[in-house]
Tab-separated table of C-alpha atoms and ligand atoms in Angstrom:
chain	number	residue	atom	x	y	z
A	534	MET	CA	82.923	88.003	31.329
A	535	ARG	CA	80.028	86.903	29.521
A	536	SER	CA	77.086	84.426	30.789
A	537	THR	CA	73.531	83.192	29.647
A	538	ALA	CA	71.078	81.922	31.837
A	539	SER	CA	67.535	80.677	31.390
A	540	ALA	CA	64.862	81.407	34.110
A	541	HIS	CA	60.996	80.179	34.461
A	542	PRO	CA	58.558	82.047	35.725
A	543	ASN	CA	56.146	81.285	38.663
A	544	ILE	CA	52.773	81.442	40.148
A	545	ALA	CA	52.141	82.270	43.603
A	546	LEU	CA	49.803	79.580	45.796
A	547	VAL	CA	50.125	81.997	48.584
A	548	LYS	CA	50.751	85.332	47.372
A	549	TYR	CA	53.195	88.282	48.265
A	550	TRP	CA	51.174	91.585	48.363
A	551	GLY	CA	52.810	94.538	50.068
A	552	LYS	CA	56.401	95.684	51.075
A	553	ARG	CA	57.824	96.918	54.165
A	554	ASP	CA	60.955	98.061	52.512
A	555	GLU	CA	60.446	99.471	49.317
A	556	ARG	CA	64.233	99.921	48.325
A	557	LEU	CA	65.357	96.659	49.161
A	558	ILE	CA	62.033	94.987	48.582
A	559	LEU	CA	61.328	93.054	51.453
A	560	PRO	CA	57.721	91.813	52.103
A	561	HIS	CA	55.629	91.956	54.872
A	562	GLN	CA	54.775	88.310	55.218
A	563	SER	CA	56.319	84.851	53.416
A	564	SER	CA	55.044	83.812	50.044
A	565	LEU	CA	55.298	80.286	48.309
A	566	SER	CA	54.781	79.376	44.726
A	567	VAL	CA	55.566	76.737	41.960
A	568	THR	CA	57.804	77.299	39.303
A	569	LEU	CA	56.509	77.037	35.510
A	570	GLY	CA	57.716	74.987	32.772
A	571	PRO	CA	58.086	74.807	30.359
A	572	LEU	CA	57.931	78.967	29.954
A	573	SER	CA	61.183	81.130	30.073
A	574	VAL	CA	63.054	83.721	29.976
A	575	THR	CA	66.832	83.841	28.491
A	576	THR	CA	69.249	86.614	29.251
A	577	THR	CA	72.929	86.674	28.522
A	578	VAL	CA	74.953	89.542	30.214
A	579	GLU	CA	78.516	90.865	29.165
A	580	PHE	CA	81.071	93.113	30.912
A	581	ASP	CA	83.784	94.497	29.209
A	582	ASP	CA	86.324	96.400	30.849
A	583	ARG	CA	85.925	100.141	29.353
A	584	PRO	CA	83.573	102.548	31.397
A	585	GLY	CA	80.138	103.698	29.699
A	586	ASP	CA	76.454	103.128	29.546
A	587	ASP	CA	74.959	99.719	30.456
A	588	GLU	CA	72.995	98.397	27.299
A	589	VAL	CA	69.973	96.791	27.252
A	590	ARG	CA	67.808	94.910	25.262
A	591	ILE	CA	64.513	92.973	26.031
A	592	ASN	CA	62.536	91.256	23.548
A	593	GLY	CA	64.438	92.978	20.588
A	594	GLN	CA	63.962	96.612	21.710
A	595	VAL	CA	66.283	98.624	23.530
A	596	ALA	CA	65.126	99.562	27.190
A	597	ALA	CA	64.133	102.970	28.652
A	598	GLY	CA	63.118	104.663	31.522
A	599	SER	CA	62.169	102.618	34.801
A	600	GLU	CA	62.229	99.420	33.019
A	601	ARG	CA	66.116	100.208	31.704
A	602	ALA	CA	67.031	101.698	35.329
A	603	ARG	CA	65.883	98.582	37.299
A	604	VAL	CA	68.232	96.439	34.816
A	605	VAL	CA	71.246	98.952	35.221
A	606	GLU	CA	70.520	98.937	39.207
A	607	LEU	CA	71.021	95.432	39.564
A	608	LEU	CA	74.057	95.040	37.256
A	609	GLY	CA	75.510	98.131	39.865
A	610	LEU	CA	75.042	95.667	42.179
A	611	VAL	CA	77.021	92.799	40.853
A	612	ARG	CA	79.519	95.472	40.309
A	613	LYS	CA	79.714	96.021	44.109
A	614	ALA	CA	79.676	92.738	44.720
A	615	THR	CA	82.844	91.720	43.175
A	616	LYS	CA	86.523	92.274	43.507
A	617	GLN	CA	86.956	92.524	39.742
A	618	LYS	CA	86.911	95.879	37.621
A	619	LEU	CA	84.192	95.773	35.699
A	620	GLY	CA	83.456	98.176	32.769
A	621	ARG	CA	80.135	98.736	31.033
A	622	ALA	CA	77.499	95.677	30.342
A	623	ARG	CA	75.557	94.414	27.296
A	624	MET	CA	72.192	92.892	28.420
A	625	VAL	CA	70.319	90.996	26.058
A	626	SER	CA	67.076	89.380	27.104
A	627	VAL	CA	64.067	87.351	25.245
A	628	GLY	CA	60.994	85.682	27.068
A	629	ASP	CA	59.042	82.583	25.444
A	630	PHE	CA	55.536	83.867	26.346
A	631	PRO	CA	53.705	86.947	26.302
A	632	ALA	CA	54.852	89.563	28.970
A	633	ALA	CA	50.869	90.830	29.160
A	634	ALA	CA	50.002	87.063	30.158
A	635	GLY	CA	49.360	88.047	33.522
A	636	LEU	CA	52.392	85.649	34.252
A	637	ALA	CA	54.792	87.527	36.383
A	638	SER	CA	57.547	87.787	33.537
A	639	SER	CA	59.126	89.744	35.738
A	640	ALA	CA	60.150	86.904	38.050
A	641	ALA	CA	61.729	85.186	35.272
A	642	ALA	CA	63.336	88.120	33.878
A	643	PHE	CA	65.057	88.887	37.069
A	644	ALA	CA	65.951	85.993	38.038
A	645	ALA	CA	67.823	85.093	34.876
A	646	LEU	CA	69.190	88.678	34.764
A	647	ALA	CA	70.590	87.926	38.529
A	648	VAL	CA	71.888	84.713	37.689
A	649	ALA	CA	73.820	85.457	34.504
A	650	ALA	CA	75.212	88.780	35.978
A	651	ARG	CA	76.961	87.126	38.775
A	652	THR	CA	78.322	84.690	36.690
A	653	ALA	CA	79.147	86.915	33.941
A	654	ALA	CA	81.142	89.021	36.640
A	655	GLY	CA	82.799	85.396	37.976
A	656	LEU	CA	81.201	85.281	41.060
A	657	PRO	CA	80.450	81.700	42.009
A	658	ARG	CA	76.884	80.131	41.967
A	659	ASP	CA	75.067	80.620	45.293
A	660	THR	CA	71.715	80.172	45.229
A	661	ARG	CA	70.691	82.112	48.391
A	662	ALA	CA	72.766	85.120	46.903
A	663	GLU	CA	71.441	84.959	43.690
A	664	SER	CA	67.959	84.945	44.655
A	665	ILE	CA	68.434	87.896	47.279
A	666	LEU	CA	70.141	89.700	44.247
A	667	ALA	CA	66.818	88.500	41.644
A	668	ARG	CA	64.686	89.918	44.504
A	669	ARG	CA	66.054	93.601	44.088
A	670	GLY	CA	64.965	93.180	41.035
A	671	SER	CA	61.655	92.156	41.568
A	672	GLY	CA	59.814	90.674	44.981
A	673	SER	CA	58.449	87.322	42.792
A	674	ALA	CA	61.655	86.925	41.137
A	675	SER	CA	63.299	85.638	44.310
A	676	ARG	CA	60.910	82.154	44.036
A	677	SER	CA	62.493	81.836	40.468
A	678	VAL	CA	66.275	81.113	41.103
A	679	GLN	CA	65.308	77.500	41.984
A	680	GLY	CA	62.477	75.151	40.681
A	681	GLY	CA	59.746	72.956	42.161
A	682	PHE	CA	58.136	74.692	45.109
A	683	VAL	CA	59.650	77.822	46.572
A	684	ARG	CA	59.154	79.616	49.622
A	685	TRP	CA	59.586	83.294	49.992
A	686	ASN	CA	61.041	83.763	53.689
A	687	ARG	CA	59.651	87.255	54.823
A	688	GLY	CA	62.686	87.645	56.998
A	689	ARG	CA	63.614	89.823	59.965
A	690	ARG	CA	66.510	91.518	59.211
A	691	ALA	CA	66.771	95.390	58.003
A	692	ASP	CA	69.241	94.454	55.533
A	693	GLY	CA	66.987	91.831	53.587
A	694	ALA	CA	70.172	89.316	54.227
A	695	ASP	CA	67.397	86.629	55.403
A	696	SER	CA	64.276	87.615	52.868
A	697	PHE	CA	65.392	84.762	49.784
A	698	GLY	CA	63.434	81.980	47.872
A	699	GLU	CA	64.180	78.057	49.407
A	700	GLN	CA	63.183	75.209	47.593
A	701	LEU	CA	60.801	73.198	49.766
A	702	PHE	CA	60.430	70.232	47.096
A	703	ASP	CA	61.800	70.358	43.760
A	704	ALA	CA	59.694	69.881	39.997
A	705	ALA	CA	59.749	66.072	40.342
A	706	HIS	CA	58.057	65.911	43.331
A	707	TRP	CA	54.872	66.207	41.593
A	708	PRO	CA	55.010	65.901	38.106
A	709	SER	CA	51.254	65.373	37.675
A	710	LEU	CA	50.468	68.988	38.941
A	711	ARG	CA	48.833	70.847	35.961
A	712	LEU	CA	49.089	74.776	36.085
A	713	LEU	CA	46.607	76.184	33.096
A	714	VAL	CA	46.513	79.682	32.166
A	715	GLY	CA	43.098	81.007	30.710
A	716	MET	CA	43.997	83.791	28.795
A	717	VAL	CA	40.491	85.813	29.317
A	718	SER	CA	41.924	89.087	28.772
A	719	ARG	CA	45.245	90.603	26.532
A	720	GLU	CA	44.680	94.092	28.066
A	721	GLU	CA	47.812	95.690	29.886
A	722	LYS	CA	46.559	96.147	33.196
A	723	GLU	CA	45.524	99.154	34.630
A	724	VAL	CA	47.560	99.602	37.697
A	725	LYS	CA	50.755	97.790	37.838
A	726	SER	CA	51.675	95.055	41.164
A	727	ARG	CA	54.059	97.345	42.409
A	728	ASP	CA	51.901	100.532	42.949
A	729	GLY	CA	48.817	98.365	43.404
A	730	MET	CA	50.253	96.462	46.612
A	731	ARG	CA	51.597	100.268	47.915
A	732	THR	CA	48.065	102.048	47.572
A	733	THR	CA	46.901	98.532	49.584
A	734	VAL	CA	49.515	98.658	52.302
A	735	GLU	CA	48.964	102.238	52.678
A	736	THR	CA	45.201	102.410	52.431
A	737	SER	CA	43.143	99.177	52.885
A	738	PRO	CA	42.207	98.634	56.405
A	739	TYR	CA	42.332	95.175	56.038
A	740	TYR	CA	45.739	94.817	55.474
A	741	PRO	CA	47.224	93.838	58.660
A	742	ALA	CA	44.837	90.989	58.831
A	743	TRP	CA	46.063	89.579	55.141
A	744	ALA	CA	49.683	89.676	56.169
A	745	LYS	CA	49.014	87.299	59.396
A	746	ASP	CA	46.626	85.426	57.541
A	747	ALA	CA	48.825	84.887	54.735
A	748	GLU	CA	52.135	84.261	56.638
A	749	ALA	CA	49.942	81.563	58.477
A	750	GLU	CA	48.934	79.732	55.451
A	751	VAL	CA	52.434	79.473	54.075
A	752	ALA	CA	53.203	77.070	56.882
A	753	ARG	CA	49.377	75.049	56.465
A	754	ILE	CA	50.107	74.512	52.937
A	755	VAL	CA	53.731	72.737	52.973
A	756	PRO	CA	52.227	69.506	54.379
A	757	PHE	CA	49.325	69.358	51.566
A	758	ILE	CA	52.261	70.051	48.799
A	759	ARG	CA	54.089	67.100	50.672
A	760	ARG	CA	51.787	64.510	50.127
A	761	ARG	CA	51.101	66.278	47.159
A	762	ASP	CA	46.895	66.706	48.094
A	763	LEU	CA	45.599	68.377	45.422
A	764	GLU	CA	41.932	69.202	47.072
A	765	ALA	CA	43.839	70.717	49.752
A	766	VAL	CA	46.178	72.573	47.867
A	767	GLY	CA	43.705	74.176	45.607
A	768	GLU	CA	41.158	74.923	48.128
A	769	LEU	CA	43.951	76.786	50.037
A	770	ALA	CA	45.164	78.455	46.960
A	771	GLU	CA	41.579	79.948	46.129
A	772	LYS	CA	41.087	81.133	49.688
A	773	ASN	CA	44.300	82.824	49.535
A	774	ALA	CA	43.716	84.408	45.960
A	775	TRP	CA	40.518	85.742	47.388
A	776	ARG	CA	41.754	86.932	50.407
A	777	MET	CA	44.595	88.891	48.634
A	778	HIS	CA	41.813	90.540	46.053
A	779	ALA	CA	39.272	91.447	48.883
A	780	THR	CA	42.763	93.333	50.570
A	781	ALA	CA	42.583	94.885	47.465
A	782	PHE	CA	39.449	95.838	46.831
A	783	ALA	CA	39.378	97.743	50.055
A	784	ALA	CA	42.011	99.912	49.262
A	785	ASP	CA	41.483	103.721	48.680
A	786	PRO	CA	40.775	104.142	45.132
A	787	PRO	CA	39.378	100.241	45.265
A	788	LEU	CA	41.710	97.972	43.009
A	789	CYS	CA	39.293	95.084	40.947
A	790	TYR	CA	42.061	92.972	38.754
A	791	LEU	CA	39.102	90.976	38.046
A	792	LYS	CA	36.933	91.249	34.809
A	793	PRO	CA	33.645	89.662	34.091
A	794	GLU	CA	34.837	86.571	31.928
A	795	THR	CA	37.647	85.853	35.301
A	796	LEU	CA	34.437	85.628	37.413
A	797	ALA	CA	33.179	83.010	34.522
A	798	VAL	CA	36.218	80.926	34.619
A	799	ILE	CA	35.814	80.859	38.430
A	800	GLU	CA	32.532	79.722	38.467
A	801	ARG	CA	33.154	77.032	35.929
A	802	CYS	CA	35.741	75.884	38.436
A	803	ARG	CA	33.072	74.923	41.024
A	804	GLU	CA	30.430	73.158	38.450
A	805	LEU	CA	33.350	70.775	37.221
A	806	ARG	CA	34.279	70.246	40.753
A	807	LYS	CA	30.710	69.125	41.299
A	808	LYS	CA	30.924	66.768	38.162
A	809	GLY	CA	34.123	65.251	39.630
A	810	VAL	CA	37.001	67.335	37.849
A	811	GLY	CA	39.505	68.679	40.217
A	812	ALA	CA	40.265	72.009	39.077
A	813	TRP	CA	40.708	75.455	41.377
A	814	PHE	CA	41.805	78.714	40.341
A	815	THR	CA	44.325	81.381	41.621
A	816	LEU	CA	44.610	84.811	40.159
A	817	ASP	CA	48.027	86.933	39.909
A	818	ALA	CA	47.023	91.417	39.722
A	819	GLY	CA	45.227	90.729	36.587
A	820	PRO	CA	42.540	88.988	34.986
A	821	ASN	CA	43.550	85.462	33.563
A	822	PRO	CA	42.896	82.739	36.146
A	823	VAL	CA	45.292	80.236	36.679
A	824	LEU	CA	43.750	76.665	36.901
A	825	LEU	CA	45.330	73.939	39.018
A	826	THR	CA	44.588	70.502	38.143
A	827	SER	CA	46.182	67.168	37.508
A	828	LYS	CA	47.174	65.706	34.030
A	829	ALA	CA	44.475	63.130	34.264
A	830	ASP	CA	41.765	66.073	34.209
A	831	GLU	CA	43.931	68.278	32.055
A	832	ALA	CA	42.216	67.965	28.642
A	833	LYS	CA	38.653	68.622	30.201
A	834	VAL	CA	39.854	71.811	32.158
A	835	VAL	CA	41.340	73.198	28.944
A	836	LYS	CA	38.030	72.362	26.656
A	837	VAL	CA	35.970	74.071	29.768
A	838	LEU	CA	38.427	77.353	29.917
A	839	GLN	CA	38.431	77.511	25.891
A	840	GLN	CA	34.317	77.020	25.527
A	841	HIS	CA	33.987	79.916	28.383
A	842	GLY	CA	36.231	83.035	27.019
A	843	ALA	CA	39.898	81.738	27.040
A	844	ARG	CA	40.928	82.836	23.941
A	845	GLU	CA	44.754	80.970	24.934
A	846	VAL	CA	45.398	78.147	27.299
A	847	VAL	CA	49.013	78.153	28.721
A	848	ARG	CA	49.830	74.759	29.701
A	849	CYS	CA	52.318	74.454	32.584
A	850	HIS	CA	53.632	72.222	35.223
A	851	PRO	CA	56.114	72.657	37.615
A	852	GLY	CA	59.503	73.563	36.077
A	853	GLY	CA	63.297	73.003	36.848
A	854	ASP	CA	65.926	75.641	38.448
A	855	VAL	CA	67.683	78.604	36.815
A	856	VAL	CA	70.138	76.980	34.021
A	857	VAL	CA	73.103	78.716	33.216
A	858	HIS	CA	74.067	77.800	29.595
A	859	PRO	CA	77.741	76.379	28.521
A	860	ALA	CA	80.410	79.069	27.764
A	861	GLU	CA	79.464	80.271	24.138
A	862	ARG	CA	83.187	80.645	23.359
B	2358	LIG	C1	53.171	86.632	43.319
B	2358	LIG	N1	52.561	88.948	42.625
B	2358	LIG	O1	53.150	86.497	44.869
B	2358	LIG	C2	52.362	88.122	44.106
B	2358	LIG	C3	50.683	87.942	43.588
B	2358	LIG	C4	50.894	89.725	41.745
B	2358	LIG	C5	50.219	88.814	42.750
B	2358	LIG	O2	54.743	89.304	42.903
B	2358	LIG	O3	57.284	95.051	43.008
B	2358	LIG	O4	56.056	91.967	39.869
B	2358	LIG	O5	58.489	94.076	41.424
B	2358	LIG	O6	58.368	93.099	44.038
B	2358	LIG	O7	57.264	90.513	41.756
B	2358	LIG	C6	53.845	90.329	41.336
B	2358	LIG	O8	54.933	91.380	42.006
B	2358	LIG	O9	56.321	93.042	42.144
B	2358	LIG	C7	53.490	89.926	42.267
B	2358	LIG	P1	57.897	94.193	42.756
B	2358	LIG	P2	56.224	91.907	41.806
B	2358	LIG	O10	53.560	86.496	42.656
């Protein structure tokens, strides 16, 4: 009744921004990401046979409030999915990267939790069911159950059974790809993704155009990834990031996740490209840009990031599937 799983976070090349169903976490559009090694979150779940309150510890602290509630809800879904009688759970989760890095730590956390909880409950490994369960914790977590390049299919069904992450290419497909997170700010963002995307859906006049365009871009990027065309992937990812942020700027109240340092790094990317160094940015709901580059140009891009406001650079490459640890006893 105990299992431990590790999952990587991911960075979307075509972003998820906006839900059509808040409770089931169903998106308005498909999205596509690359799973990020070597960063990971490791989670252990243990059920015992007595009833009682679940115990939730995240990065050494007892979780409370909505953070705890999201974990408890997911554990409840696992209890419903099994015929076994499961009592209270103890859940311990530890990440090896700063939660405020601007990387979606929730993606890795809920992917690891979904797999560890299902396995601890005696359910068989099932990537689709794991992705759907992870999605209920955090939308982007549906893309962290598998490694490499993963498309989260929007789906059409009201119950969400067709809205899950699907691996298109594994991590070995493009080993020379590098994703460099430039930590220009460690401030906690003012508006969480969940709230920001809700405001955008409800108030941005550009929202319908965003959803339609992003769906088309997911289809367009796949052949570029297939042929490992960094320039085509980089250009599409940049454009998609600008469009997500433009849609958010147009919300009421407006949402701006960029800081002056973010723009400075974006400018540097353009200059690097003029000098023949391949570097393109993408940006989630925070100020820290993630630069796409190749192993050959990695050192030059890291140096430029450090010279222009990045206090730390986190170096990533395509990462693998969720790993279930061998039984500890
Ligand atoms: C993404 N983001 O595709 C986009 C781009 C942020 C910007 O997924 O409400 O933490 O838990 O489903 O998954 C961050 O949102 O939001 C996110 P919920 P989540 O990676």
